[in-house]
Coordinates of C-alpha atoms and ligand atoms in Angstrom, one line a residue:
X499 CA -38.6 56.0 -4.4
X500 CA -42.1 55.8 -5.7
X501 CA -42.0 52.2 -6.8
X502 CA -42.3 49.1 -4.6
X503 CA -39.1 47.4 -3.5
X504 CA -38.9 43.7 -3.7
X505 CA -36.0 41.3 -3.1
X506 CA -36.8 38.6 -5.5
X507 CA -34.0 36.1 -4.9
X508 CA -34.0 34.2 -1.6
X509 CA -33.3 30.5 -0.7
X510 CA -34.7 28.5 2.2
X511 CA -33.8 25.1 3.5
X512 CA -36.0 23.7 0.7
X513 CA -32.9 24.0 -1.4
X514 CA -29.7 25.3 0.1
X515 CA -30.8 28.3 2.1
X516 CA -30.3 28.6 5.9
X517 CA -33.5 30.5 6.8
X518 CA -37.1 29.6 6.7
X519 CA -39.6 31.8 4.8
X520 CA -40.9 33.3 8.0
X521 CA -37.3 34.1 9.1
X522 CA -36.6 35.7 5.8
X523 CA -39.8 37.8 6.0
X524 CA -38.9 39.0 9.5
X525 CA -35.4 39.9 8.4
X526 CA -36.8 41.9 5.4
X527 CA -39.2 43.6 7.7
X528 CA -36.4 44.4 10.2
X529 CA -33.9 45.6 7.6
X530 CA -33.3 49.2 8.5
X531 CA -31.7 50.7 5.4
X532 CA -34.7 49.8 3.2
X533 CA -38.4 49.4 3.5
X534 CA -39.2 46.2 1.6
X535 CA -42.7 45.8 0.1
X536 CA -42.1 42.2 -0.5
X537 CA -39.8 39.3 -1.2
X538 CA -39.6 36.4 -3.5
X539 CA -38.7 32.8 -2.5
X540 CA -36.6 31.2 -5.3
X541 CA -35.5 27.8 -4.2
X542 CA -33.8 25.6 -6.7
X543 CA -36.3 23.2 -8.3
X544 CA -35.6 20.1 -10.4
X545 CA -32.1 19.7 -9.3
X546 CA -31.7 16.8 -7.0
X547 CA -28.9 14.5 -8.1
X548 CA -31.4 12.2 -9.6
X549 CA -32.3 14.7 -12.3
X550 CA -29.2 13.7 -14.1
X551 CA -30.8 10.3 -14.7
X552 CA -34.1 11.5 -15.8
X553 CA -35.0 9.8 -19.1
X554 CA -38.7 10.1 -19.3
X555 CA -41.6 12.3 -18.2
X556 CA -42.5 9.5 -15.8
X557 CA -39.0 9.7 -14.2
X558 CA -39.5 13.4 -13.9
X559 CA -42.8 13.1 -12.3
X560 CA -41.5 10.5 -9.8
X561 CA -38.6 12.8 -8.9
X562 CA -40.2 16.2 -8.8
X563 CA -44.0 16.3 -8.9
X564 CA -44.5 15.9 -5.2
X565 CA -41.7 18.2 -4.0
X566 CA -42.7 21.0 -6.4
X567 CA -46.3 20.8 -5.1
X568 CA -45.0 20.9 -1.5
X569 CA -42.8 23.9 -2.3
X570 CA -45.6 25.9 -3.9
X571 CA -48.0 25.1 -1.0
X572 CA -45.4 26.2 1.6
X573 CA -44.7 29.5 -0.1
X574 CA -48.4 30.2 -0.7
X575 CA -49.2 29.4 3.0
X576 CA -46.5 32.0 4.0
X577 CA -48.0 34.5 1.6
X578 CA -51.3 34.1 3.4
X579 CA -49.6 34.5 6.8
X580 CA -47.8 37.7 5.8
X581 CA -50.7 39.2 3.9
X582 CA -51.0 42.9 4.6
X583 CA -47.4 43.1 5.8
X584 CA -45.3 41.9 3.0
X585 CA -45.9 40.4 -0.4
X586 CA -44.4 36.9 -0.6
X587 CA -43.8 35.9 -4.2
X588 CA -43.4 32.3 -5.2
X589 CA -40.5 32.1 -7.7
X590 CA -38.0 29.4 -8.3
X591 CA -34.5 29.1 -9.7
X592 CA -33.6 26.6 -12.4
X593 CA -30.1 25.4 -13.3
X594 CA -29.9 25.8 -17.1
X595 CA -27.2 23.2 -17.9
X596 CA -28.9 20.6 -15.7
X597 CA -32.4 21.2 -17.1
X598 CA -32.2 22.5 -20.6
X599 CA -33.5 19.2 -22.0
X600 CA -36.5 19.1 -19.7
X601 CA -37.9 22.5 -20.4
X602 CA -41.1 21.2 -22.0
X603 CA -42.1 19.2 -19.0
X604 CA -40.9 21.9 -16.5
X605 CA -43.3 24.4 -18.1
X606 CA -46.2 22.1 -17.0
X607 CA -44.9 22.0 -13.4
X608 CA -45.2 25.7 -12.7
X609 CA -48.7 25.9 -11.3
X610 CA -48.6 28.7 -8.7
X611 CA -45.1 29.8 -9.5
X612 CA -44.9 33.6 -10.2
X613 CA -41.6 33.8 -12.1
X614 CA -38.5 31.7 -12.9
X615 CA -34.9 32.6 -12.6
X616 CA -32.5 30.7 -14.8
X617 CA -28.9 30.5 -13.8
X618 CA -25.8 29.7 -15.8
X619 CA -27.4 30.3 -19.2
X620 CA -24.8 30.6 -22.0
X621 CA -25.5 32.2 -25.4
X622 CA -26.8 29.0 -27.0
X623 CA -29.0 28.7 -23.9
X624 CA -30.3 32.3 -24.2
X625 CA -31.3 31.8 -27.8
X626 CA -33.0 28.5 -27.0
X627 CA -34.8 30.1 -24.1
X628 CA -35.7 33.2 -26.2
X629 CA -37.4 30.9 -28.8
X630 CA -39.8 29.6 -26.3
X631 CA -39.9 32.3 -23.6
X632 CA -43.4 33.4 -24.5
X633 CA -44.7 29.9 -24.0
X634 CA -43.8 30.0 -20.3
X635 CA -46.8 30.5 -18.0
X636 CA -44.9 33.2 -16.0
X637 CA -42.1 35.6 -16.6
X638 CA -38.6 34.1 -17.0
X639 CA -35.3 35.9 -16.4
X640 CA -31.6 35.5 -16.1
X641 CA -30.2 35.2 -12.5
X642 CA -27.1 37.0 -11.4
X643 CA -25.7 37.5 -14.9
X644 CA -22.5 39.3 -15.6
X645 CA -23.2 39.8 -19.3
X646 CA -19.6 40.4 -20.4
X647 CA -18.5 37.1 -18.7
X648 CA -21.5 35.0 -19.6
X649 CA -21.8 36.0 -23.2
X650 CA -18.2 36.8 -24.0
X651 CA -18.6 36.4 -27.8
X652 CA -21.8 38.2 -28.3
X653 CA -22.4 41.9 -28.4
X654 CA -24.4 43.5 -25.6
X655 CA -26.7 44.9 -28.2
X656 CA -27.5 41.4 -29.4
X657 CA -28.0 40.1 -25.9
X658 CA -30.3 42.9 -24.9
X659 CA -32.3 42.7 -28.2
X660 CA -32.7 38.9 -27.7
X661 CA -33.9 39.5 -24.1
X662 CA -36.3 42.3 -25.1
X663 CA -37.9 40.4 -28.0
X664 CA -38.5 37.3 -25.8
X665 CA -39.4 39.4 -22.7
X666 CA -36.8 37.8 -20.6
X667 CA -36.1 39.9 -17.5
X668 CA -32.7 40.7 -16.1
X669 CA -31.8 40.2 -12.4
X670 CA -29.6 42.9 -10.9
X671 CA -28.1 40.8 -8.2
X672 CA -26.1 41.8 -5.1
X673 CA -23.4 39.5 -6.3
X674 CA -22.7 41.9 -9.1
X675 CA -21.9 44.8 -6.9
X676 CA -20.4 47.3 -7.4
X677 CA -22.9 48.1 -10.1
X678 CA -20.5 50.6 -11.6
X679 CA -18.5 47.7 -12.9
X680 CA -21.4 46.9 -15.2
X681 CA -21.7 50.4 -16.5
X682 CA -21.6 49.5 -20.2
X683 CA -24.5 47.0 -19.8
X684 CA -26.5 49.5 -17.9
X685 CA -26.0 52.0 -20.6
X686 CA -27.4 49.6 -23.2
X687 CA -30.2 48.3 -21.1
X688 CA -32.4 51.5 -20.8
X689 CA -32.9 51.6 -24.5
X690 CA -34.8 48.4 -24.6
X691 CA -37.8 46.9 -23.0
X692 CA -36.2 44.5 -20.6
X693 CA -37.6 44.3 -17.1
X694 CA -35.4 44.2 -14.1
X695 CA -35.6 42.2 -10.9
X696 CA -33.6 43.0 -7.8
X697 CA -32.2 40.0 -5.8
X698 CA -29.6 39.2 -3.2
X699 CA -29.5 35.4 -3.7
X700 CA -29.8 35.0 0.1
X701 CA -28.4 31.8 1.4
X702 CA -26.9 31.9 4.9
X703 CA -26.0 35.6 5.3
X704 CA -28.9 38.1 5.9
X705 CA -26.4 40.9 5.7
X706 CA -26.9 41.0 2.0
X707 CA -30.3 42.5 2.4
X708 CA -28.7 45.8 3.3
X709 CA -27.1 45.9 -0.1
X710 CA -30.5 46.3 -1.8
X711 CA -30.6 50.2 -1.6
X712 CA -27.3 50.4 -3.4
X713 CA -28.7 48.3 -6.3
X714 CA -32.1 50.2 -6.4
X715 CA -30.5 53.6 -6.3
X716 CA -28.2 52.6 -9.2
X717 CA -31.1 51.3 -11.3
X718 CA -33.2 54.4 -10.5
X719 CA -30.3 56.6 -11.4
X720 CA -30.0 54.9 -14.8
X721 CA -33.6 55.9 -15.5
X722 CA -34.9 52.3 -15.2
X723 CA -37.3 52.9 -12.3
X724 CA -40.3 52.1 -14.5
X725 CA -38.8 48.8 -15.6
X726 CA -39.0 46.8 -12.4
X727 CA -40.5 43.4 -12.7
X728 CA -43.9 43.2 -10.9
X729 CA -44.7 39.5 -10.7
X730 CA -48.3 38.5 -10.6
X731 CA -49.4 36.4 -7.6
X732 CA -50.6 33.2 -9.3
X733 CA -52.8 30.8 -7.5
X734 CA -52.6 27.1 -8.1
X735 CA -56.2 26.7 -9.1
X736 CA -56.6 29.5 -11.6
X737 CA -53.3 28.7 -13.1
X738 CA -54.4 27.7 -16.6
X739 CA -56.8 30.7 -16.8
X740 CA -54.2 33.3 -15.8
X741 CA -51.4 31.8 -17.8
X742 CA -52.1 34.0 -20.8
X743 CA -52.8 37.1 -18.8
X744 CA -49.6 37.0 -16.9
X745 CA -47.6 37.0 -20.2
X746 CA -48.4 40.7 -20.7
X747 CA -46.3 41.8 -17.7
Ligands
ZN1182 ZN1 -30.0 31.5 -6.2

């Protein structure tokens, strides 16, 4: 494999994961079946129970400004600790149904965040996201999506075109294994410019890391080895300045 291998979907106790960033890094390093070049931390942001009651930007700030900053700082500190050994990307996961009405403000909260995974996006959501995807300061993608299930009334062709036009990436998640059950989607995918992220959605079982080679081999076999998402490491300070540049991923 000539491309870097990243596992871009891991949770820590910051949301509902069992392992700290350092423990995850060690586990990735120690994982025998695959040599990881890096990993992404993707804790759920903007999802404490209070987000249901958010009415104004002020409420939002009160609920999430501090915790988001703390999160980014913690991941960036780990990035510095692991420099030279593993890339530590700072992603996040956002629950679409819970946050679809807060997207405008969320976009302004992503300083230092390298990419966003959206979960539970339905077709109406995907079109809404596609309309504004290019306005996000970092790449946005669909987490663990079984296309047939999640968009049952939309053709795969339409789904893939929508994603390609909006540059929304697709996550090939360990939860979708065996990949052969998504054969049809992976036949459509290579014909379009949709980037792919690999992720295990690690919570409390590190055994999932060993499933990464199976996913990567499948993607490579489908001729998609030049389509892997390569997130840019965004710093908090230069955020505004790099916002435009990162769009060209
Ligand atoms: Zn997740």
